[in-house]
Structure formats: C-alpha cells, structure tokens
Coordinates of C-alpha atoms in Angstrom, one line a residue:
Chain A
M292 CA 6.1 -65.2 -18.0
P293 CA 4.8 -68.0 -20.3
V294 CA 5.1 -71.4 -18.6
G295 CA 4.8 -73.8 -21.6
L296 CA 1.3 -75.1 -20.8
P297 CA -0.3 -77.1 -23.6
P298 CA -2.6 -75.2 -26.0
S299 CA -5.8 -76.9 -25.0
L300 CA -5.1 -76.0 -21.3
L301 CA -4.3 -72.4 -22.2
K302 CA -7.5 -72.2 -24.2
L303 CA -9.6 -73.5 -21.3
S304 CA -7.9 -71.0 -19.0
E305 CA -8.8 -68.1 -21.4
Q306 CA -12.4 -69.2 -21.5
L307 CA -12.6 -69.5 -17.7
R308 CA -11.0 -66.1 -17.4
R309 CA -14.2 -64.5 -18.8
L310 CA -16.2 -65.7 -15.7
P311 CA -16.9 -62.8 -13.3
G312 CA -14.3 -62.6 -10.6
A313 CA -11.8 -64.8 -12.3
G314 CA -8.3 -63.3 -12.8
P315 CA -5.5 -64.9 -14.9
R316 CA -4.1 -66.9 -12.0
S317 CA -7.4 -68.1 -10.6
A318 CA -8.6 -69.1 -14.2
E319 CA -5.4 -71.1 -14.5
R320 CA -6.0 -72.8 -11.2
M321 CA -9.6 -73.7 -12.3
A322 CA -8.3 -75.1 -15.6
L323 CA -5.7 -77.2 -13.8
A324 CA -8.4 -78.5 -11.4
L325 CA -10.6 -79.5 -14.3
V326 CA -7.9 -81.4 -16.3
R327 CA -6.6 -83.1 -13.1
S328 CA -10.1 -84.2 -12.1
H329 CA -10.5 -88.0 -12.3
N330 CA -14.3 -88.0 -11.9
A331 CA -17.3 -86.9 -14.0
W332 CA -17.2 -83.3 -12.8
P333 CA -15.7 -81.7 -15.9
K334 CA -18.2 -83.4 -18.2
D335 CA -21.0 -82.6 -15.8
L336 CA -20.0 -78.9 -15.7
A337 CA -19.8 -78.7 -19.5
T338 CA -23.3 -80.3 -19.7
A339 CA -24.7 -78.0 -17.0
I340 CA -23.5 -75.0 -19.0
L341 CA -25.1 -76.1 -22.2
E342 CA -28.4 -77.2 -20.5
A343 CA -28.7 -74.0 -18.5
Q344 CA -28.1 -71.9 -21.6
A345 CA -30.8 -73.8 -23.5
R346 CA -33.4 -73.9 -20.7
V347 CA -33.1 -70.8 -18.6
K348 CA -35.5 -68.1 -19.9
L349 CA -37.0 -65.0 -18.3
C350 CA -40.4 -65.5 -16.7
P351 CA -43.1 -64.4 -19.2
R352 CA -44.9 -62.5 -16.4
C353 CA -42.3 -60.9 -14.2
G354 CA -39.0 -61.2 -16.1
F355 CA -37.2 -63.2 -13.4
Y356 CA -35.3 -66.4 -14.3
A357 CA -37.5 -69.3 -15.2
E358 CA -37.2 -72.7 -16.7
G359 CA -38.4 -73.1 -20.3
E360 CA -41.7 -71.2 -21.0
E361 CA -43.0 -71.7 -17.5
L362 CA -43.7 -68.9 -14.9
C363 CA -40.8 -68.5 -12.4
D364 CA -40.9 -70.0 -8.9
I365 CA -41.8 -66.7 -7.4
C366 CA -44.8 -66.1 -9.7
R367 CA -46.1 -69.6 -9.1
D368 CA -45.9 -69.4 -5.3
T369 CA -49.5 -68.8 -4.4
S370 CA -48.5 -68.0 -0.8
R371 CA -47.0 -64.7 -1.9
D372 CA -48.9 -61.4 -1.7
S373 CA -50.0 -60.8 -5.3
T374 CA -51.3 -57.3 -4.5
T375 CA -47.8 -55.9 -4.1
L376 CA -45.3 -55.6 -7.0
C377 CA -41.6 -54.7 -6.5
V378 CA -40.2 -53.1 -9.7
V379 CA -36.5 -53.8 -10.3
E380 CA -34.1 -53.2 -13.1
T381 CA -32.9 -56.7 -13.9
A382 CA -33.6 -60.3 -12.9
N383 CA -30.4 -60.2 -10.9
D384 CA -31.8 -57.5 -8.6
V385 CA -34.4 -60.0 -7.3
L386 CA -31.7 -62.2 -5.7
P387 CA -30.5 -59.8 -2.9
I388 CA -34.1 -58.8 -2.1
E389 CA -35.2 -62.4 -1.8
R390 CA -32.2 -63.2 0.3
A391 CA -33.0 -60.3 2.7
G392 CA -36.2 -62.3 3.3
I393 CA -38.3 -59.3 4.2
Y394 CA -40.5 -59.1 1.0
R395 CA -43.3 -61.5 0.3
G396 CA -44.9 -59.8 -2.7
L397 CA -44.2 -60.4 -6.4
Y398 CA -41.7 -58.7 -8.8
H399 CA -41.6 -57.0 -12.1
C400 CA -38.2 -56.8 -13.8
L401 CA -38.1 -53.9 -16.3
G402 CA -35.0 -55.2 -18.2
G403 CA -33.2 -51.9 -17.9
K404 CA -33.7 -48.2 -17.0
I405 CA -34.9 -45.3 -19.1
S406 CA -31.8 -43.6 -20.5
P407 CA -32.3 -41.1 -23.3
L408 CA -28.6 -40.7 -23.8
D409 CA -28.3 -44.5 -24.6
G410 CA -31.5 -44.3 -26.7
I411 CA -33.4 -46.4 -24.2
G412 CA -37.0 -45.2 -23.9
P413 CA -40.0 -46.6 -21.9
E414 CA -41.0 -48.6 -25.1
H415 CA -37.7 -50.6 -24.8
L416 CA -38.5 -51.8 -21.3
R417 CA -41.2 -54.1 -19.8
I418 CA -43.2 -51.1 -18.8
G419 CA -46.3 -51.9 -21.0
S420 CA -46.7 -55.2 -19.3
L421 CA -46.3 -53.6 -15.9
L422 CA -49.1 -51.2 -16.6
E423 CA -51.3 -54.2 -17.7
R424 CA -50.3 -56.2 -14.6
V425 CA -51.3 -53.5 -12.1
E426 CA -54.8 -53.5 -13.6
S427 CA -55.6 -56.9 -11.9
G428 CA -55.7 -56.5 -8.1
V429 CA -52.4 -54.8 -7.4
G430 CA -52.6 -52.2 -4.6
E431 CA -49.0 -51.2 -4.2
V432 CA -45.9 -50.8 -6.3
I433 CA -42.5 -50.5 -4.7
V434 CA -39.9 -49.0 -7.0
A435 CA -36.5 -50.5 -6.2
L436 CA -34.2 -49.0 -8.8
G437 CA -30.6 -47.8 -8.4
N438 CA -29.9 -44.4 -7.1
D439 CA -28.5 -43.0 -10.4
V440 CA -29.9 -40.6 -12.9
E441 CA -31.5 -43.3 -15.0
G442 CA -33.0 -44.9 -11.9
E443 CA -34.4 -41.5 -10.9
T444 CA -35.8 -40.8 -14.4
T445 CA -37.4 -44.2 -14.5
S446 CA -39.0 -43.8 -11.0
I447 CA -40.4 -40.4 -12.0
F448 CA -41.8 -41.8 -15.3
L449 CA -43.4 -44.7 -13.4
S450 CA -45.0 -42.6 -10.8
G451 CA -46.4 -40.4 -13.6
H452 CA -47.9 -43.3 -15.6
L453 CA -49.1 -45.8 -13.0
P454 CA -52.8 -45.5 -12.1
T455 CA -53.5 -42.9 -9.4
H456 CA -55.3 -45.3 -7.1
L457 CA -52.1 -47.3 -6.5
R458 CA -49.8 -46.7 -3.6
I459 CA -46.3 -46.1 -5.0
S460 CA -43.2 -46.1 -2.8
R461 CA -39.5 -46.2 -3.4
L462 CA -36.6 -47.7 -1.3
A463 CA -35.3 -45.4 1.4
Q464 CA -32.0 -43.7 0.8
G465 CA -29.6 -43.2 3.7
L466 CA -26.6 -44.7 5.5
P467 CA -26.1 -48.4 5.0
M468 CA -26.3 -50.6 8.1
G469 CA -23.0 -50.8 9.9
G470 CA -21.7 -48.0 7.7
S471 CA -19.9 -45.3 9.6
I472 CA -20.4 -41.5 9.1
E473 CA -16.7 -41.2 8.6
I474 CA -16.6 -43.2 5.3
A475 CA -20.1 -42.2 3.9
D476 CA -20.0 -40.1 0.7
S477 CA -21.5 -36.6 0.7
L478 CA -24.5 -37.5 -1.5
T479 CA -25.5 -40.3 0.8
L480 CA -25.0 -38.2 3.9
G481 CA -27.1 -35.4 2.3
K482 CA -29.9 -37.8 1.6
A483 CA -29.7 -39.3 5.1
M484 CA -29.9 -35.8 6.5
E485 CA -32.8 -34.8 4.3
N486 CA -34.8 -37.9 5.0
R487 CA -34.0 -38.0 8.7
L488 CA -36.5 -39.8 10.9
S489 CA -37.9 -38.2 14.1
L490 CA -36.8 -40.1 17.2
R491 CA -39.6 -38.7 19.5
Chain B
M80 CA -32.4 -68.2 1.9
P81 CA -33.5 -70.0 -1.3
V82 CA -34.3 -67.6 -4.1
G83 CA -36.4 -69.6 -6.5
L84 CA -33.8 -69.9 -9.3
P85 CA -34.8 -72.5 -12.0
P86 CA -33.3 -76.0 -11.5
S87 CA -30.9 -75.9 -14.5
L88 CA -29.4 -72.6 -13.2
L89 CA -29.0 -74.1 -9.7
K90 CA -27.4 -77.2 -11.1
L91 CA -24.9 -75.1 -13.1
S92 CA -24.2 -73.0 -10.0
E93 CA -23.4 -76.2 -8.0
Q94 CA -21.1 -77.5 -10.7
L95 CA -19.2 -74.1 -10.8
R96 CA -19.0 -74.2 -7.0
R97 CA -16.5 -77.0 -7.3
L98 CA -14.0 -74.8 -9.1
P99 CA -11.1 -73.8 -6.8
G100 CA -11.8 -70.4 -5.2
A101 CA -15.5 -70.3 -6.0
G102 CA -17.8 -69.7 -3.1
P103 CA -21.6 -70.1 -3.3
R104 CA -22.1 -66.4 -4.2
S105 CA -19.4 -66.3 -6.8
A106 CA -20.6 -69.5 -8.4
E107 CA -24.1 -68.0 -8.7
R108 CA -22.6 -64.9 -10.3
M109 CA -20.7 -67.1 -12.8
A110 CA -23.9 -69.1 -13.6
L111 CA -25.9 -65.9 -14.2
A112 CA -23.2 -64.5 -16.4
L113 CA -23.2 -67.7 -18.4
V114 CA -27.0 -67.9 -19.0
R115 CA -27.1 -64.1 -19.7
S116 CA -24.4 -64.3 -22.3
H117 CA -25.7 -63.6 -25.8
N118 CA -22.5 -64.8 -27.6
A119 CA -20.7 -68.1 -28.2
W120 CA -18.8 -68.0 -24.9
P121 CA -20.8 -70.6 -22.9
K122 CA -20.6 -73.1 -25.7
D123 CA -16.9 -72.3 -26.2
L124 CA -16.2 -72.8 -22.5
A125 CA -18.1 -76.1 -22.5
T126 CA -16.1 -77.3 -25.5
A127 CA -12.8 -76.1 -24.0
I128 CA -13.5 -78.1 -20.9
L129 CA -14.1 -81.3 -22.8
E130 CA -11.2 -80.8 -25.2
A131 CA -8.7 -80.0 -22.4
Q132 CA -9.9 -83.1 -20.5
A133 CA -9.4 -85.3 -23.5
R134 CA -6.1 -83.8 -24.7
V135 CA -4.0 -82.8 -21.7
K136 CA -1.7 -85.6 -20.5
L137 CA 1.4 -85.6 -18.5
C138 CA 4.7 -85.4 -20.3
P139 CA 6.1 -89.0 -20.7
R140 CA 9.5 -87.8 -19.8
C141 CA 9.2 -85.2 -17.0
G142 CA 5.5 -85.5 -15.9
F143 CA 4.6 -81.8 -16.6
Y144 CA 1.5 -81.0 -18.6
A145 CA 1.7 -81.9 -22.3
E146 CA -0.7 -82.2 -25.2
G147 CA -1.6 -85.8 -26.3
E148 CA 1.4 -88.2 -26.2
E149 CA 4.0 -85.5 -27.0
L150 CA 6.8 -84.3 -24.8
C151 CA 6.0 -81.1 -23.0
D152 CA 7.1 -77.6 -24.2
I153 CA 9.8 -77.5 -21.6
C154 CA 11.4 -80.9 -22.5
R155 CA 11.2 -80.0 -26.2
D156 CA 13.0 -76.6 -25.7
T157 CA 16.5 -77.4 -26.8
S158 CA 17.8 -74.1 -25.5
R159 CA 17.3 -75.3 -21.9
D160 CA 20.1 -76.8 -19.8
S161 CA 19.6 -80.6 -19.9
T162 CA 22.3 -81.2 -17.4
T163 CA 20.2 -79.9 -14.5
L164 CA 17.0 -81.4 -13.2
C165 CA 14.7 -79.8 -10.8
V166 CA 12.7 -82.5 -8.9
V167 CA 9.2 -81.3 -7.8
E168 CA 6.2 -83.0 -6.4
T169 CA 3.5 -82.3 -9.0
A170 CA 3.2 -80.7 -12.4
N171 CA 1.6 -77.7 -10.7
D172 CA 4.8 -76.9 -8.8
V173 CA 6.5 -76.2 -12.2
L174 CA 4.4 -73.1 -12.8
P175 CA 5.7 -70.9 -10.0
I176 CA 9.3 -71.8 -10.7
E177 CA 8.9 -71.1 -14.4
R178 CA 7.2 -67.8 -13.6
A179 CA 10.1 -66.8 -11.3
G180 CA 12.2 -67.0 -14.5
I181 CA 15.4 -67.9 -12.8
Y182 CA 15.7 -71.6 -13.7
R183 CA 16.7 -72.8 -17.2
G184 CA 17.1 -76.5 -16.6
L185 CA 14.6 -79.3 -17.0
Y186 CA 12.1 -80.8 -14.5
H187 CA 11.1 -84.1 -13.1
C188 CA 7.7 -84.3 -11.4
L189 CA 7.5 -87.2 -8.9
G190 CA 3.7 -87.3 -8.8
G191 CA 3.7 -87.2 -5.0
K192 CA 5.9 -87.6 -2.0
I193 CA 6.9 -90.6 0.0
S194 CA 4.4 -91.0 2.8
P195 CA 4.5 -94.4 4.7
L196 CA 1.4 -93.4 6.7
D197 CA -0.6 -93.1 3.4
G198 CA 1.0 -96.2 2.0
I199 CA 2.9 -94.2 -0.6
G200 CA 6.4 -95.7 -1.1
P201 CA 9.1 -94.8 -3.7
E202 CA 7.7 -97.4 -6.0
H203 CA 4.5 -95.4 -6.3
L204 CA 6.3 -92.3 -7.5
R205 CA 8.2 -91.5 -10.7
I206 CA 11.5 -92.2 -8.9
G207 CA 12.6 -95.1 -11.1
S208 CA 12.4 -92.9 -14.2
L209 CA 14.3 -90.2 -12.4
L210 CA 17.1 -92.6 -11.6
E211 CA 17.2 -93.6 -15.3
R212 CA 17.1 -90.0 -16.5
V213 CA 20.1 -88.9 -14.4
E214 CA 22.2 -91.6 -16.2
S215 CA 22.4 -89.6 -19.4
G216 CA 24.4 -86.4 -18.9
V217 CA 22.7 -84.9 -15.8
G218 CA 25.2 -83.2 -13.5
E219 CA 23.0 -81.6 -10.9
V220 CA 19.7 -82.4 -9.3
I221 CA 17.8 -79.6 -7.4
V222 CA 15.3 -81.1 -5.0
A223 CA 12.4 -78.6 -4.7
L224 CA 9.9 -80.4 -2.4
G225 CA 7.6 -78.8 0.3
N226 CA 9.0 -78.3 3.8
D227 CA 6.8 -81.0 5.4
V228 CA 7.7 -84.4 6.8
E229 CA 6.9 -86.1 3.5
G230 CA 9.0 -83.6 1.5
E231 CA 11.9 -84.2 4.0
T232 CA 11.6 -88.0 3.8
T233 CA 11.5 -87.9 0.0
S234 CA 14.5 -85.6 -0.1
I235 CA 16.5 -87.9 2.1
F236 CA 15.5 -90.9 0.1
L237 CA 16.6 -89.2 -3.1
S238 CA 19.9 -88.1 -1.8
G239 CA 20.6 -91.6 -0.6
H240 CA 19.7 -93.2 -4.0
L241 CA 20.9 -90.8 -6.6
P242 CA 24.4 -91.6 -8.0
T243 CA 27.2 -90.2 -5.9
H244 CA 28.8 -88.2 -8.7
L245 CA 25.8 -85.9 -9.0
R246 CA 25.6 -82.5 -7.3
I247 CA 22.4 -82.6 -5.2
S248 CA 20.9 -79.4 -3.7
R249 CA 17.7 -78.4 -2.1
L250 CA 15.8 -75.0 -2.0
A251 CA 16.9 -72.7 0.8
Q252 CA 14.6 -72.3 3.8
G253 CA 14.2 -68.9 5.5
L254 CA 12.2 -65.8 5.6
P255 CA 10.1 -65.0 2.5
M256 CA 11.0 -61.8 0.6
G257 CA 9.1 -58.9 2.0
G258 CA 8.1 -61.0 5.0
S259 CA 8.5 -59.3 8.3
I260 CA 10.0 -60.9 11.4
E261 CA 6.9 -59.9 13.3
I262 CA 4.6 -62.3 11.3
A263 CA 7.1 -65.1 10.7
D264 CA 6.3 -68.5 12.4
S265 CA 8.8 -70.0 14.8
L266 CA 9.8 -72.9 12.6
T267 CA 10.6 -70.5 9.7
L268 CA 12.5 -68.2 12.1
G269 CA 14.4 -71.1 13.5
K270 CA 15.5 -72.3 10.0
A271 CA 16.4 -68.7 9.0
M272 CA 18.5 -68.4 12.1
E273 CA 20.2 -71.8 11.6
N274 CA 20.9 -71.1 8.0
R275 CA 22.0 -67.5 8.5
L276 CA 24.4 -66.1 5.9
S277 CA 27.6 -64.4 6.8
L278 CA 27.5 -60.6 5.8
R279 CA 31.2 -60.1 6.0

C-alpha cells in the first residue's frame, strides 16, 4: 500500500533498505527517524559514511581493516604473539575470533577461498604473501576456514604448500556449545562422532 | 571485547547505532557492508540523507510529510473525501492507517498530545488550525489518538471544542485481531467487555 510519502523520503528509505538486516518497514522507520532528527546526527552519519569509505583500507600485511595505508591495530600490537598466524577467509572473520578473546596471535586474511568452479585459484588470493610471511619467525599456522568444499580445498592446498617445519592445525569440527543432539545436522554429528575425544 | 577496528569504521558504526532498531552488532555489520561496497551506494546513501533532511517538511495543511513547501500527497489527492478528518498525534501515525487501506478521508496531525505534566497545552498543538479547517465543509472528525491518559485528555478537549454540528468519533478499543484472550492485558479485556457488541 503506497502511503504518499514525499520522494526524497522514499529515496532515503530505498537506500537504507540496502543495509544488511533492514527490511522495508525498518528502513522506513530509519528514514523517518533521520528526517525528524533536530540535531546534527543525520549530517554526522552522512559524513561518517563518506569518511569511512575513503579511509578504511585493508591492512597491507594481514588484510584486516586498517586506516589509510597503515598496518591494522592487530598487526601493530607488539604484545601479540607474532609466531602464530590464524588464516581466515575475509577481514570480517577476524571479528568473532577477536571477540571470543582466546587468540593472541596474528591473522592472515586470504580474501576468499580457492574455488575452481568460480575460477578462483591460489593466485587470486593472498596466499603468496602468506608464504612470504611464514618465512620470518612463524612457528604455527591455524587454518580457520569455513567447513564447505572451498574451505576444505583451500586448507588442503595450504597444508601442501606451507613449509614442512611449521605446525599446521585447523579448527575443530563438532557440536556447537549449547547445541543439542536433537537439532544437530547429520554431517556435524558424523564429524563429532569421528573426532570424539577420549574421556579417560 | 574491542576488536581493533580502525577509528573511521568505529565512528560510522556509532552513528549507525542511533538508527531505530540497530544494536551494536547490526550497526557494525552495516558499517562493514558500507565500507566493503564497491559501487555508488554509500555515496548515494549519504546524499539521500542530506537531501531528505533538507527537503522533507510537514504539510502546511495537515502536518503529514511533504516535500518543500507543498501540500502533501494526501491533501493534494482530490479523489479523497474532504468532508472527513482523521485526527492523529504525529505524521508517523498516518502510515499504519494508510496501509490498512480502509480510510479515504483527510488527516490532521496535532504534533503531540495535551499533557499538563509536560507543560504541553492545546496552544502548543495544531488545534487552532484544526478548528479553522473544520469550518469549511467538514462533517465528521475521527479522533485516532493513543489509549493513554494524554490521548484521553486530548480527545475530551477536542470533543468539547469542536463545533457541535460535527459528528465526532474515536477508534474502537478492544482485543486486537488474532489476539488471544490468554495473552490480553486486563485493561484491554475490561474495555473489550465494556464495549461488547451484540451478536443477535
């Protein structure tokens, strides 16, 4: 049902609709909140969008988000263990691992996964720079890629090409914490069974 | 857990956080989607925010959203019944009524409700212009204000001040459609009981 909103409000609503998680109704609510705001917020938001777009780049060393041409906060943090690298697909994958707060090493974002069907080979990913990076004092590489065919292919490729003196591990596969057996899918259950841990 | 995102990305995320319905995690997802976008969308969104803020005004006649100094789409629609006015609190209240698609009259947005405790009297609302508007051919006024004390006070004030020849009605109070008795609150149930309709 069209409700006769003015064109510039409809346009704003359409643009907001493209934000992840925004449906038509929530985009409209956001648009109304913006035009009804009597303070500097709408202008500040518009500026923040343009500035972030201009300034946010990927870290030249690890591929995580960084400002300008600088190294990212994680690479610059000298308190972190630089002998361990966690290999992830994209910069976004760093966030949940950092939030978990259990990893204190550095990262390497590949920028994708090997996928012959989509024409993505190792040469399209940041694998060359990974091989260079491990030459300088790295002792362990943790491969943290998704459990799909491409993640699998990429993990196998990496374990075949990384120097043999390195420890290489991958994330455990099994039941998620708090996940019940009842709702687990068969592939996950199969892996959890296969990789079962001895209790005594 | 701080995750070392660059400052301009954090700032964008904070600004997005102020959108209605955006939590910290969803604001972050939006910010990441914006900086990762390789097309014109972020710039278009920033422009749409600024343009909507500059152009969207309230209709000089009814107080609904309009572009520039023009009357709103609803007031300009000559196919609508200009003898009926629906009085609502804010411009936002017009949207759900329009979507319901059952009302073909015009609106009058008061811009608030009478609230002596907050120092809001009739003179602070668009009540003067309502009284002027009803002089020219209006036959019925439907009062569609919220079911709170202020809505009640405002409804009573209006019915006492609108010309006596006008039909004045208010929205029915009762159980929402699809709402079960089990989860209805006691005030609603009381109203539904009091205003019960005869079946035969």
